[in-house]
Every structure is written in structure tokens, then in C-alpha cells.
Tab-separated table of C-alpha atoms and ligand atoms in Angstrom:
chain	number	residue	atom	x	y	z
D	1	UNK	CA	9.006	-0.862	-13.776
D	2	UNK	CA	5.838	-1.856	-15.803
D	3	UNK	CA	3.003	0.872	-15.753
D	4	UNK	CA	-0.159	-0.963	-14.449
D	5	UNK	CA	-3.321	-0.605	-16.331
D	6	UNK	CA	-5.450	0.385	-13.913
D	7	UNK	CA	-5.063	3.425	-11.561
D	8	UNK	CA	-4.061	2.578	-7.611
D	9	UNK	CA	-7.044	4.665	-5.579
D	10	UNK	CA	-6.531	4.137	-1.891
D	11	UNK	CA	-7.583	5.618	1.589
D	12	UNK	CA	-7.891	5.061	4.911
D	13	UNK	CA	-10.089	6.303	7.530
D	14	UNK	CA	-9.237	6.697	11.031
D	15	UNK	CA	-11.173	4.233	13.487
D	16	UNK	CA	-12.229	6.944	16.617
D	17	UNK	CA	-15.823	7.128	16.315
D	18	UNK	CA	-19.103	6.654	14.819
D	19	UNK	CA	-19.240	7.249	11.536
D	20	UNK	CA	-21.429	10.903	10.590
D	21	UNK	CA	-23.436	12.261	7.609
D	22	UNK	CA	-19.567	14.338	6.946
D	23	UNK	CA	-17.620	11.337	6.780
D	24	UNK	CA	-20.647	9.776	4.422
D	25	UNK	CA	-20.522	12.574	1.926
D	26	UNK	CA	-16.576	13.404	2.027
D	27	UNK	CA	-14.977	10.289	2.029
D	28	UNK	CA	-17.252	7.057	2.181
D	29	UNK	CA	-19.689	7.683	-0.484
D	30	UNK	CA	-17.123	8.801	-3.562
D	31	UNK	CA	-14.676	6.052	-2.560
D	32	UNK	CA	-17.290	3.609	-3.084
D	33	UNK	CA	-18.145	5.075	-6.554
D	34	UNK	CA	-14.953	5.167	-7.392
D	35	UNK	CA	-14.064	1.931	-6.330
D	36	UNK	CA	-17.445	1.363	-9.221
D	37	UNK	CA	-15.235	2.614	-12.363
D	38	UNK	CA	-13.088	-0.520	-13.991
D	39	UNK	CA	-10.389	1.610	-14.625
D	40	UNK	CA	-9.901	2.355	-10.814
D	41	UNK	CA	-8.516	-0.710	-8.291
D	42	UNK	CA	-8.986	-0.082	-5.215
D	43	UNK	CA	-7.217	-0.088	-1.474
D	44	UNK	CA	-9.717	1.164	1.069
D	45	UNK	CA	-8.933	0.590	4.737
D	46	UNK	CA	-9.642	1.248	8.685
D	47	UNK	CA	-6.533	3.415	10.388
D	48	UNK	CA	-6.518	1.872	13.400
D	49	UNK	CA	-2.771	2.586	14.214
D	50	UNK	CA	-3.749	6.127	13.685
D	51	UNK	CA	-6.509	5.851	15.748
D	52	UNK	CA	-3.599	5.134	18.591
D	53	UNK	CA	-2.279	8.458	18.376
D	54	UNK	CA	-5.581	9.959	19.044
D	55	UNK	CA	-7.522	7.532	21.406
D	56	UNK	CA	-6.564	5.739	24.344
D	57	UNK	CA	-10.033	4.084	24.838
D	58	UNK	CA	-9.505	-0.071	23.307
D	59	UNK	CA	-13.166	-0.538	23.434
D	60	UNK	CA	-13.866	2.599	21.211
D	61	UNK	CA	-11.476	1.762	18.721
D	62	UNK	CA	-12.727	-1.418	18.518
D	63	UNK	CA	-16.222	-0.057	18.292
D	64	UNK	CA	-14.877	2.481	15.509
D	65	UNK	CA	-13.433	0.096	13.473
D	66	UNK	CA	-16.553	-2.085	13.738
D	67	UNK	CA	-18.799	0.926	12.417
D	68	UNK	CA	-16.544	2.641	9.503
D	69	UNK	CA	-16.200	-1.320	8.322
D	70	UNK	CA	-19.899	-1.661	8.206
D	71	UNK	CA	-20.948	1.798	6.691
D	72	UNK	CA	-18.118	1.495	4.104
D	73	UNK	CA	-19.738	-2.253	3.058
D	74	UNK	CA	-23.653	-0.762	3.833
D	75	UNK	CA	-23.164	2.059	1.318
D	76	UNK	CA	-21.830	-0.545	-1.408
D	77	UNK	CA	-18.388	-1.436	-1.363
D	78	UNK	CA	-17.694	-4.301	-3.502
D	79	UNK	CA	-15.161	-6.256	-0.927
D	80	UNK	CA	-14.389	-8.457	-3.506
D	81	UNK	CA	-13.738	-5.881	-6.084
D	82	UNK	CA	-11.306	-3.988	-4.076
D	83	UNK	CA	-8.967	-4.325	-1.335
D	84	UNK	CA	-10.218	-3.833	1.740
D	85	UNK	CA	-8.612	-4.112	5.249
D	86	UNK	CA	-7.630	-2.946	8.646
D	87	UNK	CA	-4.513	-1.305	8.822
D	88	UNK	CA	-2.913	-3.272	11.877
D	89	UNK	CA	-3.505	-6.578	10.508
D	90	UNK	CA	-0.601	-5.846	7.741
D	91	UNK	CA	2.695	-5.671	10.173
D	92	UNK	CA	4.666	-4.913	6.805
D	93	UNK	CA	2.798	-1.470	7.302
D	94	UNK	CA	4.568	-0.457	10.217
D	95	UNK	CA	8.372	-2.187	8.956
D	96	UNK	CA	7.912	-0.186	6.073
D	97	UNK	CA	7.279	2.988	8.802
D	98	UNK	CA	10.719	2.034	10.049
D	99	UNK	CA	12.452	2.336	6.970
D	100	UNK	CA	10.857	5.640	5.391
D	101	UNK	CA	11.366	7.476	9.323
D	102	UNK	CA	15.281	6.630	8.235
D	103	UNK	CA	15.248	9.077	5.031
D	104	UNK	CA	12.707	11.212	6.904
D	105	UNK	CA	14.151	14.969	7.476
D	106	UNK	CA	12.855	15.099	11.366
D	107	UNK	CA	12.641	19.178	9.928
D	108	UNK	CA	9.574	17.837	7.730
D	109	UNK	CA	8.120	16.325	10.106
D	110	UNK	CA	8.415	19.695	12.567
D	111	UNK	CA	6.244	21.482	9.538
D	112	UNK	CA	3.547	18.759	9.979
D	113	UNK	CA	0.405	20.808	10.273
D	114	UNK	CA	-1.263	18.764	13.489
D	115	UNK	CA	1.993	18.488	15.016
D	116	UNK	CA	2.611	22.578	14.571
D	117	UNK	CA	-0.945	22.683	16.139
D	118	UNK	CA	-0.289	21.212	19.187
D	119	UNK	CA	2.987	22.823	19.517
D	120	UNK	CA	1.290	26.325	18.972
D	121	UNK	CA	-1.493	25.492	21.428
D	122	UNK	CA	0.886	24.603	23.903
D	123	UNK	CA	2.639	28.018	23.147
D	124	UNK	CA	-0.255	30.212	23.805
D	125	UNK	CA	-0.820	28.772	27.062
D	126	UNK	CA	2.688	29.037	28.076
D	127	UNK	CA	3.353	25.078	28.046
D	128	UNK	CA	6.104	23.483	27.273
D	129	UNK	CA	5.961	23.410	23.170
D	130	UNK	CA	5.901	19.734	23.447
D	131	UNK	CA	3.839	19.175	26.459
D	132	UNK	CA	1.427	16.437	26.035
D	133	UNK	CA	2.748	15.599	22.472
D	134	UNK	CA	3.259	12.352	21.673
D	135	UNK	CA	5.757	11.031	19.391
D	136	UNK	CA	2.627	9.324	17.326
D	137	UNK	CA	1.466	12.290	16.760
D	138	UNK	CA	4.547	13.471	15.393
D	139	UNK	CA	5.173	10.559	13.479
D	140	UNK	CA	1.952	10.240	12.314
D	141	UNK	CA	3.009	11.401	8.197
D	142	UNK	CA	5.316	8.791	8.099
D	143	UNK	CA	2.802	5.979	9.123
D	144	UNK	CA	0.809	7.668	6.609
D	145	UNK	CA	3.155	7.421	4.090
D	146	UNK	CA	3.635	4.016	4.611
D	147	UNK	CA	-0.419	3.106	4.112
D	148	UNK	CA	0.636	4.945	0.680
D	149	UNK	CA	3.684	3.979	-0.649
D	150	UNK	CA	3.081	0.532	0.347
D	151	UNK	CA	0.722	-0.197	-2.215
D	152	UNK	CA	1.698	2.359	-4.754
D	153	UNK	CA	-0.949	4.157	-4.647
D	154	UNK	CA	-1.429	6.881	-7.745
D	155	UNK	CA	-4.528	8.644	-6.499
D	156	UNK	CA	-5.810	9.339	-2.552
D	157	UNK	CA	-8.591	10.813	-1.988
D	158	UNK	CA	-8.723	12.825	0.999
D	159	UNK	CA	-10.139	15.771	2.385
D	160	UNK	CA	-8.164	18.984	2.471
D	161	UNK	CA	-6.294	18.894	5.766
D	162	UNK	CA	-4.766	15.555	4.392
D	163	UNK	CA	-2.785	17.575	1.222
D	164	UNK	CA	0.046	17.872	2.883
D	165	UNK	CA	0.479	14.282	4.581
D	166	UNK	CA	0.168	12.932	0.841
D	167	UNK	CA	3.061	16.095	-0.388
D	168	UNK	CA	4.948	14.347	2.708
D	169	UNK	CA	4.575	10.863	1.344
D	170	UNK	CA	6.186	11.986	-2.113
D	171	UNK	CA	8.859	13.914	-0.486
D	172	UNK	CA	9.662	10.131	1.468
D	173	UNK	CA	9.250	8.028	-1.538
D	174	UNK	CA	11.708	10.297	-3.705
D	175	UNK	CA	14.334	10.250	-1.251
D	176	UNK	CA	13.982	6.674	-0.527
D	177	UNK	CA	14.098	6.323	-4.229
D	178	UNK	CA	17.371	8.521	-4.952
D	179	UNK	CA	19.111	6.759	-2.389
D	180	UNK	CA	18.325	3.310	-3.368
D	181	UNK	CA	16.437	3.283	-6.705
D	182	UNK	CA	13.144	3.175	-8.214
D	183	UNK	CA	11.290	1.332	-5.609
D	184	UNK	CA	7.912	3.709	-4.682
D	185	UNK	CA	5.396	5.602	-7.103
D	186	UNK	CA	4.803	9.267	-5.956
D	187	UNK	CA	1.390	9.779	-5.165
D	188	UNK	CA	-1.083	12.163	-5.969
D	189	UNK	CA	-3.780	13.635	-3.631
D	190	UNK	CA	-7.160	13.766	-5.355
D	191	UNK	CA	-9.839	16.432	-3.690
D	192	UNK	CA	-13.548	15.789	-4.456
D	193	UNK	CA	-14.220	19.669	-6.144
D	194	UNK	CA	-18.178	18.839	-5.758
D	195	UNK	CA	-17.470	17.389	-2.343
D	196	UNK	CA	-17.268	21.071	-0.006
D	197	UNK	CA	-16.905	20.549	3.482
D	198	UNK	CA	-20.158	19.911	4.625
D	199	UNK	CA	-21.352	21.517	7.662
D	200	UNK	CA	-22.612	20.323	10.976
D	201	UNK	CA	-25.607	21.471	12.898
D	202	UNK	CA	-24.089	24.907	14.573
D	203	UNK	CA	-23.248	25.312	10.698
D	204	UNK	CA	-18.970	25.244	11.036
D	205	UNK	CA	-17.502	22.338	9.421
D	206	UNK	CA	-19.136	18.973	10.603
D	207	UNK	CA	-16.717	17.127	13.132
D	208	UNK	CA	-16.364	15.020	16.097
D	209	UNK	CA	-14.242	17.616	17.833
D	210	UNK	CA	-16.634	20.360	17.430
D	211	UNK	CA	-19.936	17.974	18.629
D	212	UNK	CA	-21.858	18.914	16.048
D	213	UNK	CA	-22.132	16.116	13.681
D	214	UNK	CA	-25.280	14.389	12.425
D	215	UNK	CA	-25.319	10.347	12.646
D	216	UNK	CA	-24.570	8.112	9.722
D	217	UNK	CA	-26.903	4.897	10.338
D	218	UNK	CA	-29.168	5.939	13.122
D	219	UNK	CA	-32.649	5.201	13.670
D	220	UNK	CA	-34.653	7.362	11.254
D	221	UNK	CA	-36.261	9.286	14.803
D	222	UNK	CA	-33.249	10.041	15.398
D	223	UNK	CA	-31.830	11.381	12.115
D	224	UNK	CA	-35.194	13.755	11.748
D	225	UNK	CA	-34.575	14.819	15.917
D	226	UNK	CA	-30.888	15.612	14.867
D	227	UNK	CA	-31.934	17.593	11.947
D	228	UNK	CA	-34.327	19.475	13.655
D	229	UNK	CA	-31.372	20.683	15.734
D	230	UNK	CA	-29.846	22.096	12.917
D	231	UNK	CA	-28.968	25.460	13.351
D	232	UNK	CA	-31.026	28.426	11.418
D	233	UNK	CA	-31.800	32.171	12.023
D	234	UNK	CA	-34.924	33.552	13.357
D	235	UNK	CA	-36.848	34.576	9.840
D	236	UNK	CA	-40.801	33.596	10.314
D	237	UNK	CA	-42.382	31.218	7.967
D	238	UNK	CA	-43.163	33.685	5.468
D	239	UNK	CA	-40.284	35.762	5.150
D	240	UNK	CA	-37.828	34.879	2.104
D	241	UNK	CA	-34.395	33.165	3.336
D	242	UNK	CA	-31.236	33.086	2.424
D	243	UNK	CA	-29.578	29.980	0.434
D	244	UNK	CA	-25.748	31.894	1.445
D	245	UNK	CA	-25.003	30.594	4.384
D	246	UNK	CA	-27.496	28.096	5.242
D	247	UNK	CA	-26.018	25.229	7.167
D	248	UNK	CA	-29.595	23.096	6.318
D	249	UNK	CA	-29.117	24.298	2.664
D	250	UNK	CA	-25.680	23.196	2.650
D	251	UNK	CA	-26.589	19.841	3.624
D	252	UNK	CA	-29.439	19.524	1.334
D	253	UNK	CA	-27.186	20.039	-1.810
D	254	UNK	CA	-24.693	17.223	-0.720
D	255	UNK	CA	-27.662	14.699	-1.167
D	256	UNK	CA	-29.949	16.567	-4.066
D	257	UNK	CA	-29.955	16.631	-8.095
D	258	UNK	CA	-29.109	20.225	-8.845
D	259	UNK	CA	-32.906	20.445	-9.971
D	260	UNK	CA	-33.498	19.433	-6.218
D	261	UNK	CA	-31.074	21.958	-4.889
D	262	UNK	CA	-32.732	24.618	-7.330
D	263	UNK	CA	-35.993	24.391	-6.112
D	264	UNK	CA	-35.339	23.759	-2.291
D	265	UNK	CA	-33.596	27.346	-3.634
D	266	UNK	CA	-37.008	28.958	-5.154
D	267	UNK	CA	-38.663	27.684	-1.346
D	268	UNK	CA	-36.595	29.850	0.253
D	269	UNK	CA	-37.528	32.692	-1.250
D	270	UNK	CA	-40.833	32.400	-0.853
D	271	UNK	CA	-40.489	32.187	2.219
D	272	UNK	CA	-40.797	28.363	3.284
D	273	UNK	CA	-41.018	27.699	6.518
D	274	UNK	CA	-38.035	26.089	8.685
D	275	UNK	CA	-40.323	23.292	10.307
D	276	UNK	CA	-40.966	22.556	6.796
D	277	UNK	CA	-37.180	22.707	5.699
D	278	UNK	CA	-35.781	20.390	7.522
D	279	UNK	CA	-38.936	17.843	6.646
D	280	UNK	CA	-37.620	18.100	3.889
D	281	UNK	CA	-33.938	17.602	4.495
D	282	UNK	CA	-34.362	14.571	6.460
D	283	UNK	CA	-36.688	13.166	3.994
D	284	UNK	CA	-34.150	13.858	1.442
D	285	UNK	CA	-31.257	11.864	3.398
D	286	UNK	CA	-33.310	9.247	4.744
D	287	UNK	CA	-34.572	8.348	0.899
D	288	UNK	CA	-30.493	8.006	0.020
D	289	UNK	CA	-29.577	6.575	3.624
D	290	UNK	CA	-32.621	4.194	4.832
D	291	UNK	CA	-32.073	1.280	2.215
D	292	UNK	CA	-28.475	1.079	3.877
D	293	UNK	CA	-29.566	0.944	7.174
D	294	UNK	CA	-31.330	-2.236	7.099
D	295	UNK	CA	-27.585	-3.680	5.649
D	296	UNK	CA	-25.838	-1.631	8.274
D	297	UNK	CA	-27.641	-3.074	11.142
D	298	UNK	CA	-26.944	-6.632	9.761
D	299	UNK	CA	-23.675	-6.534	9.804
D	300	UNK	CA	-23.338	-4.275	13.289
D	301	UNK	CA	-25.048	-7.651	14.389
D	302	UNK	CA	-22.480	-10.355	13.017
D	303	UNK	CA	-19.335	-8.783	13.844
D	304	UNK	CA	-17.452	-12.312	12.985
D	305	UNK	CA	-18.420	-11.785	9.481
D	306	UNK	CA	-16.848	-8.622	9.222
D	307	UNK	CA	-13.721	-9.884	10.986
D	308	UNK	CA	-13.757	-12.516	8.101
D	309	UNK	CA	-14.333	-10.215	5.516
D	310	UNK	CA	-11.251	-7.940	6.838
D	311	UNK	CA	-8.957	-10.685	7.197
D	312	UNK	CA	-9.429	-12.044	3.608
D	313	UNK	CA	-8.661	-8.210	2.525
D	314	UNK	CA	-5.602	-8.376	4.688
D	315	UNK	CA	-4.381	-11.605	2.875
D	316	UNK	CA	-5.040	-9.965	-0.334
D	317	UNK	CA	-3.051	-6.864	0.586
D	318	UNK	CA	-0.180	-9.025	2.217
D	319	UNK	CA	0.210	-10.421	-1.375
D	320	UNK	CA	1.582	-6.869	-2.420
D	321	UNK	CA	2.962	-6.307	0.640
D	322	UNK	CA	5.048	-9.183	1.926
D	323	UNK	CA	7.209	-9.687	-1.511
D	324	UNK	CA	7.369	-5.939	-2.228
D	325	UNK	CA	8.942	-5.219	1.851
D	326	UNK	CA	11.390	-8.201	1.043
D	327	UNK	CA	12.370	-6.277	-1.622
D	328	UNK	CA	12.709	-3.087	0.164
D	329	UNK	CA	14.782	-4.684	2.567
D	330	UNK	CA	16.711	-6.037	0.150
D	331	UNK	CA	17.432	-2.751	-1.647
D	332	UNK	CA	18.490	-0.825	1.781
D	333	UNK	CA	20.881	-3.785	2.713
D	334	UNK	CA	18.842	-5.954	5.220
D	335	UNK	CA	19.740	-8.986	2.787
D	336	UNK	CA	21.637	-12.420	3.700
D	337	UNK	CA	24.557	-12.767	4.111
D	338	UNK	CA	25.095	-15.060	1.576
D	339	UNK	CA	23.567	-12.589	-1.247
D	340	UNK	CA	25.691	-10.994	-3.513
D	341	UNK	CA	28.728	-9.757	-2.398
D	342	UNK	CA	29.307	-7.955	0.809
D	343	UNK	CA	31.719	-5.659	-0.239
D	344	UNK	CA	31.047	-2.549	-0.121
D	345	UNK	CA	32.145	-1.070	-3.638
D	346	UNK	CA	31.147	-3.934	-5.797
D	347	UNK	CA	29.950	-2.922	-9.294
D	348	UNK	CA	27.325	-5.733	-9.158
D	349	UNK	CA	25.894	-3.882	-5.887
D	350	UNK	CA	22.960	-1.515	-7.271
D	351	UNK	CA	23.558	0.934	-4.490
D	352	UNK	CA	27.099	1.117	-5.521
D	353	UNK	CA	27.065	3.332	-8.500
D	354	UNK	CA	27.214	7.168	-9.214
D	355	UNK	CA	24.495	8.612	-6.973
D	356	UNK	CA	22.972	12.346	-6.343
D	357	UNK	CA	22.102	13.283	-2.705
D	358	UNK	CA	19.585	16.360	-2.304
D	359	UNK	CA	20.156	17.929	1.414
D	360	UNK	CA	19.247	21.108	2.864
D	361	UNK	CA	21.605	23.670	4.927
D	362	UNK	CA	21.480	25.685	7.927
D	363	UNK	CA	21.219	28.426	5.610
D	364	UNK	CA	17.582	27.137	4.530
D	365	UNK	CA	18.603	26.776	0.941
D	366	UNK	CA	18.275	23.523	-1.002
D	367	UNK	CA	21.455	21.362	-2.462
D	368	UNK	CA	22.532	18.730	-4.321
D	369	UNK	CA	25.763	16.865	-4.848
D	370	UNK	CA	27.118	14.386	-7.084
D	371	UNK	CA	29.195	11.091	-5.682
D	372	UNK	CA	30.753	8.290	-7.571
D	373	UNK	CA	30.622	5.024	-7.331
D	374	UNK	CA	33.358	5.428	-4.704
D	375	UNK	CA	31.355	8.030	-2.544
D	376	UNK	CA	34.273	10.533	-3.586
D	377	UNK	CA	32.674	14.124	-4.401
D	378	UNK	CA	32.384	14.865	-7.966
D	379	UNK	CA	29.937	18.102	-8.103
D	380	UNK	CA	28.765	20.103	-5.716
D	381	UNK	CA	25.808	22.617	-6.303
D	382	UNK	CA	24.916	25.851	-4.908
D	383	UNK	CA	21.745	26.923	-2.905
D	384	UNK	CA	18.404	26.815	-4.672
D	385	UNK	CA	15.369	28.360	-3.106
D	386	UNK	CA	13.052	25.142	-3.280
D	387	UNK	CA	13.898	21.663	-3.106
D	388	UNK	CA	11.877	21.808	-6.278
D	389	UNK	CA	14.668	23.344	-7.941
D	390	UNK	CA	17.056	21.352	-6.629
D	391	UNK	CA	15.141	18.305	-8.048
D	392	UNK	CA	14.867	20.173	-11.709
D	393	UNK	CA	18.625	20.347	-11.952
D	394	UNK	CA	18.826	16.788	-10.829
D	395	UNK	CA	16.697	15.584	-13.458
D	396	UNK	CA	18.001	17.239	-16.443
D	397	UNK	CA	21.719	16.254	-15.665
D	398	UNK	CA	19.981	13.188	-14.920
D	399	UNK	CA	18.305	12.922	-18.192
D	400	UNK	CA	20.409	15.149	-20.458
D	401	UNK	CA	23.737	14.263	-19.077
D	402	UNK	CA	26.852	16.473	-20.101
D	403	UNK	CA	24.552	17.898	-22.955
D	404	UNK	CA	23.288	20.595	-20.083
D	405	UNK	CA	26.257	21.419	-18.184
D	406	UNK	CA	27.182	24.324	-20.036
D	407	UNK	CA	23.460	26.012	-18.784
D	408	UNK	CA	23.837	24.377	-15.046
D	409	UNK	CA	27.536	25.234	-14.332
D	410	UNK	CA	26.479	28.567	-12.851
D	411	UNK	CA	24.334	26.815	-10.542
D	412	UNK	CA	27.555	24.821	-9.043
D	413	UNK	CA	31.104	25.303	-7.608
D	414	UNK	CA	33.461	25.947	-10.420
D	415	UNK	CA	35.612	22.632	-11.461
D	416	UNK	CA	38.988	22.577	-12.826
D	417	UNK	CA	39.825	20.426	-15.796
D	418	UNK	CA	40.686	17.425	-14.140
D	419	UNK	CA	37.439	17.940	-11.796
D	420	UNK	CA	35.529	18.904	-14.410
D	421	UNK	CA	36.485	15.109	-16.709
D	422	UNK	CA	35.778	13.552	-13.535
D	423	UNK	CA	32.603	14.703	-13.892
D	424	UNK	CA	31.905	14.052	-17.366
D	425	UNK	CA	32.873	10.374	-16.827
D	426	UNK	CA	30.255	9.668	-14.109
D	427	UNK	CA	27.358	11.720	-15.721
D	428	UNK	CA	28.179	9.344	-18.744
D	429	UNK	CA	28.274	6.472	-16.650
D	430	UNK	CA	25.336	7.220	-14.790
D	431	UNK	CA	23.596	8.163	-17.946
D	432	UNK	CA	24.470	4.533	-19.617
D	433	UNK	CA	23.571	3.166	-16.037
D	434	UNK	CA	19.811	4.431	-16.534
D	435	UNK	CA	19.656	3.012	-19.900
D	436	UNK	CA	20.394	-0.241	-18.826
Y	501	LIG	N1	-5.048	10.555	8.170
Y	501	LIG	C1	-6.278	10.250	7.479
Y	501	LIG	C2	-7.425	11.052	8.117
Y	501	LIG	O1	-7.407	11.275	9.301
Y	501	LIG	C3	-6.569	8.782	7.525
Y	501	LIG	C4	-5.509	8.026	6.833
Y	501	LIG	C5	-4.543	7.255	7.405
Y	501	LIG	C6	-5.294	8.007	5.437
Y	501	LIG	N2	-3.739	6.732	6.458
Y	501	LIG	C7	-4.155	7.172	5.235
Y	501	LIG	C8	-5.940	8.608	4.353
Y	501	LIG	C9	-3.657	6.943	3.955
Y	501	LIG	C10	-5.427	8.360	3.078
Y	501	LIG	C11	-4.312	7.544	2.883
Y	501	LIG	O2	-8.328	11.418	7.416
């Protein structure tokens, strides 16, 4: 595989409502600068199969996907720069869902934070642990995975409740790629350090589901009404405030130079007033925000360009996408016919040659064994805590070949001497196979 230059930075956001000031500071505004940096290409897109497993309202969706499209563009996304398209108008996306669910544990899945959630809700009000869960919501890592895999992403940016859908993704593309070779880079999630979860106006972290959020691209009334809403404590104008804590402070920072931010800091303690405060938060926002708006409101009002604009992102991502899925399929035996031979142990048949499988047991431990090109058993390993450890051993009789035995054989079922040249053959051959 040839290393590309440039480093693959995608993400996706989920089309189920109107963009807010959060979603602006935590995921649309450092996408778009660092879709700015040559070094970076990349795949930004609406979720709107996501949005599916969340929202059963079409014209909201449609709505959604009309607004995060426009913000995304209004705060500066180059569209011809990057890749940039709606999630449903790539059907390789959900083929490729198909084929990762197959080498998907369904155990991985039942550790899926949302999906635990739910269950645990239902639990403490004596539900059935499944009741009202759908089997999108479930699924929902391994549609994820397949936004992420797809175009080999390196880097996605996301915020922190996303860490473990991207751990998920790399735990799908390495068994996908043990079982039928190098096919899928491992991704990488990348969390904003300067980017804290900003807050909303009752001061907890800003989000549709708690109601609290504060408009991306509304009318500048409205922003300044919103922010007067923010929430604060009762301290007179006067009395010195506290910067710890501050929802309005909080905010502030996301949009200010640290010189800003240091002597919004210095107001406070003299006491500034809260009417004044939030004058000037919102004049703060609105100086970042108000040349967008205009741009915003222009494209709210051709939605046909946008449409245009999506579908020649789509074509560009289908370029990856339609040759790279034929080769999937090809690797995991959905092939003509007429290609190759159909036999099932033929040398010339990649999938046909010494292989390790990594499994786990009732007894929660991790394991690996070793097959030959015949599927007969050649090594069989103990239990290792992590799956992590597993991998380790893997790799360095992987890499290392009979050279490490000596320091691994505690860690498998003793082999007698036939067993054990058995073994030395197919680490050799597998070795040779790699250098190939
Ligand atoms: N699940 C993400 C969220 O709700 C959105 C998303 C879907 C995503 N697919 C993705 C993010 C792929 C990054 C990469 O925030």
C-alpha cells in the first residue's frame, strides 16, 4: 500500500437540527481550518443515515441537512478543496456497513456507550432492557465505521462522546484486515484540546437534548435576546464575579484572543455589570458570526445550489468509493465466477494462505490461533487479558517469525516436535508471504 502524502481528515455531522453556537465552535469551525492546511485533504459530510436512527420527522431531516450544509459552506469551507457530501447519496456507504457488521463481535457492539444508555434507562424504569431500542441505534458504530474506513480516513475529529465509535472503527478494520488482508487504515480520533465543551445558557454542556443551545445563523435580535437568557448568579453590578464557573465567560473565551479573555477576566473583578456582560458577549460573536450570515441566508434561499454542490461532492467521493468496494468485495469472495479459481485451497487465492484468527472466550480472556493454508490448527495460544495483548503476540510472530518463539511459547499450548516443525514451516511461510 503506498502512504499518501497528505493526511485523510474526515467527519460527519448528524442532520437533526439547526445548527447552534456548540456545534460552531466544536466541530464546524476547526474542520474548516483544518480543511485550510495543504497538508490536510479533507472528507466532511451530512449523517443523514444517522439522523434515521434518531428522527422520524422527513421534513426535519431534510431541513437539517439543508442548514449544517449551509453553515459548514457560510463559515468557509472550500467545497472544491475538500470532499464534501451527504452521506446517503454514496450507497457504497451502507454495502460497506454490510460487510464490516459480518466481522463485527455483536459483544462490541453491546459495550456501545448510547446503546448501554438506553438499555440502562430502560433498566431503571423496569422496561424491558431493549424496549424502544432500535436496531439503528445499535448498529449505529458500524455505519460509523463505514463513513471511516471507507475513505481511509487517518484523523477524525470529533467531540469526546465519539472516542469510542472511532476505537470501534479500528477494532472493525483490523479484523476485516486479518481475515482478508490489508484493505482499511486504522483511524485515529483527534480531540480539539482548546475546543472544551462549551456550555449552553443554563450553563451544562450546550445541546439540543437539554434545550439550551444558542442559534448558529439567527437574526442578530435574536442572538443578543438568546444571550441575554444566559444563565448567571445574582451578584449586583458592582460586586466582583467569578470567571470559575461562568457559563457567559465560558462562551466568551471560545470566540476571544486570550488578551480578550484576560480582560473580560479583569471586568469581572471589578465588578462589571451582567447587562453589560453579555453586551459584550454578543458583540463579541456577532463580530465573528455576522459576515457569515449574509452567506448563510443566501444559500438557505437557493437550496438547488446546494443540492448541486452536494452531488458533485458525492461524485468525487464515489471515485474512492466505487473501485475501492469492488475491491472489498473482491477480497471477501463476492467475485465472478469466472475470476481466479474457485477452489477453495488454491495457492493463487490470497485468502488461502497461513492466517491468525484473534477471538475471545466465555471466559472473557483474549486468544489467538494459528491456521495453515489448509485451515488445519497449527498454534493455539492461551488467554491474554486485553485483546491488545493478543494483538502484540500476533505481531511479533508476525514480524519476527520463529526468531521469538522461544519468549512466546509460554504464552501457548505446548507442541510436540512434529507440532512444533509444523509450526516453524508456516511462520516461515507466512513470514516469506509478507515479504512478497
Ligand atoms: N456520530 C457523529 C456525531 O453524532 C456523526 C458522525 C457520523 C461521524 N459518522 C461519522 C463523525 C464519521 C465522524 C466520523 O457526532
Amino acid at each position: 500500500m503506498t502512504t499518501p502524502i497528505h493526511t485523510r481528515v474526515l467527519t460527519g455531522i448528524t442532520t437533526t437540527g439547526t445548527p447552534h453556537l456548540g456545534n460552531y465552535v466544536g466541530a464546524i469551525r476547526p474542520t474548516v481550518q483544518a480543511s485550510r492546511l495543504s497538508q490536510n485533504q479533507g472528507f466532511y459530510f451530512l449523517a443523514d443515515y444517522h439522523a434515521l436512527i434518531k428522527c422520524d420527522e422527513p421534513a426535519r431531516i431534510q431541513r437539517s441537512t439543508l442548514e449544517i450544509a449551509a453553515s459548514w459552506i457560510a463559515a468557509g469551507l472550500d467545497t472544491d478543496k475538500v470532499t464534501f457530501y451527504r452521506q446517503s447519496d454514496i450507497p457504497e456507504i451502507p454495502e460497506l456497513t454490510w460487510l464490516l457488521t459480518c466481522v463485527t463481535g455483536k459483544g462490541l457492539l453491546n459495550r456501545a456507550h448510547a446503546y448501554k444508555a438506553a438499555v440502562d434507562k430502560n433498566n431503571a424504569a423496569n422496561h424491558d432492557p431493549d424496549s424502544d431500542v432500535t436496531a439503528g441505534l445499535f448498529m449505529y458504530p458500524v455505519l460509523m465505521g463505514a463513513d471511516i474506513l471507507m475513505f481511509k480516513a487517518h484523523k477524525v475529529p470529533v467531540g469526546r462522546d465519539q472516542i469510542q465509535h472511532i476505537e470501534m472503527a479500528r477494532d472493525m478494520a483490523s479484523s476485516f484486515n486479518h481475515l482478508y488482508g490489508e484493505h482499511f487504515v486504522l483511524p485515529e480520533a483527534v480531540i480539539e484540546a482548546s475546543v472544551a465543551l462549551l456550555p449552553g445558557l443554563d450553563g451544562r454542556k450546550m445541546s439540543k437534548s437539554y434545550d439550551n443551545t444558542i442559534a448558529l445563523f439567527a437574526p442578530a435580535a435574536q442572538l443578543r435576546k438568546q444571550i441575554a437568557g444566559i444563565v448567571t448568579d445574582s451578584k449586583a453590578p458592582g460586586e466582583p464575579k467569578a470567571t470559575e464557573g461562568s457559563a457567559l465567560f465560558q462562551i466568551y473565551q471560545a470566540f476571544a484572543t486570550t488578551q480578550e479573555s484576560a480582560t473580560l477576566a479583569q471586568a469581572y473583578a471589578d465588578g462589571i455589570g451582567w447587562g453589560d456582560a453579555k453586551q459584550i458577549l454578543f458583540e463579541r460573536i456577532d463580530r465573528e458570526i455576522a459576515p457569515m450570515r449574509e452567506h448563510y441566508q443566501a444559500l438557505i434561499n437557493e437550496p438547488a445550489e446546494l443540492d448541486q454542490i452536494l452531488l458533485a461532492g458525492a461524485e468525487k467521493a464515489r471515485q474512492l468509493a466505487t473501485p475501492f468496494m469492488r475491491e472489498l468485495r473482491h477480497a471477501v469472495g463476492l467475485r465472478a465466477l469466472s475470476s481466479g479459481s474457485t477452489r477453495a485451497s488454491n495457492n493463487a487465492n490470497k485468502s488461502a494462505i497461513a492466517s491468525f484468527k484473534q477471538y475471545r472466550e466465555k471466559d472473557g480472556l483474549f486468544y489467538f490461533k494459528l491456521l495453515d493454508a489448509h485451515g488445519q490448527l497449527v498454534l493455539q495460544s492461551l488467554g491474554f487479558a486485553s485483546p491488545k495483548d493478543a494483538g502484540l503476540a500476533i505481531g511479533r510472530l508476525q514480524t519476527e517469525g520463529l526468531a521469538c518463539l522461544t519468549e512466546l511459547r509460554a504464552l501457548c499450548l505446548p507442541l510436540n516436535e512434529a507440532e512444533e516443525f509444523l509450526l516453524s514451516k508456516t511462520l516461515s511461510e507466512l513470514t516469506n508471504s509478507k515479504k512478497i
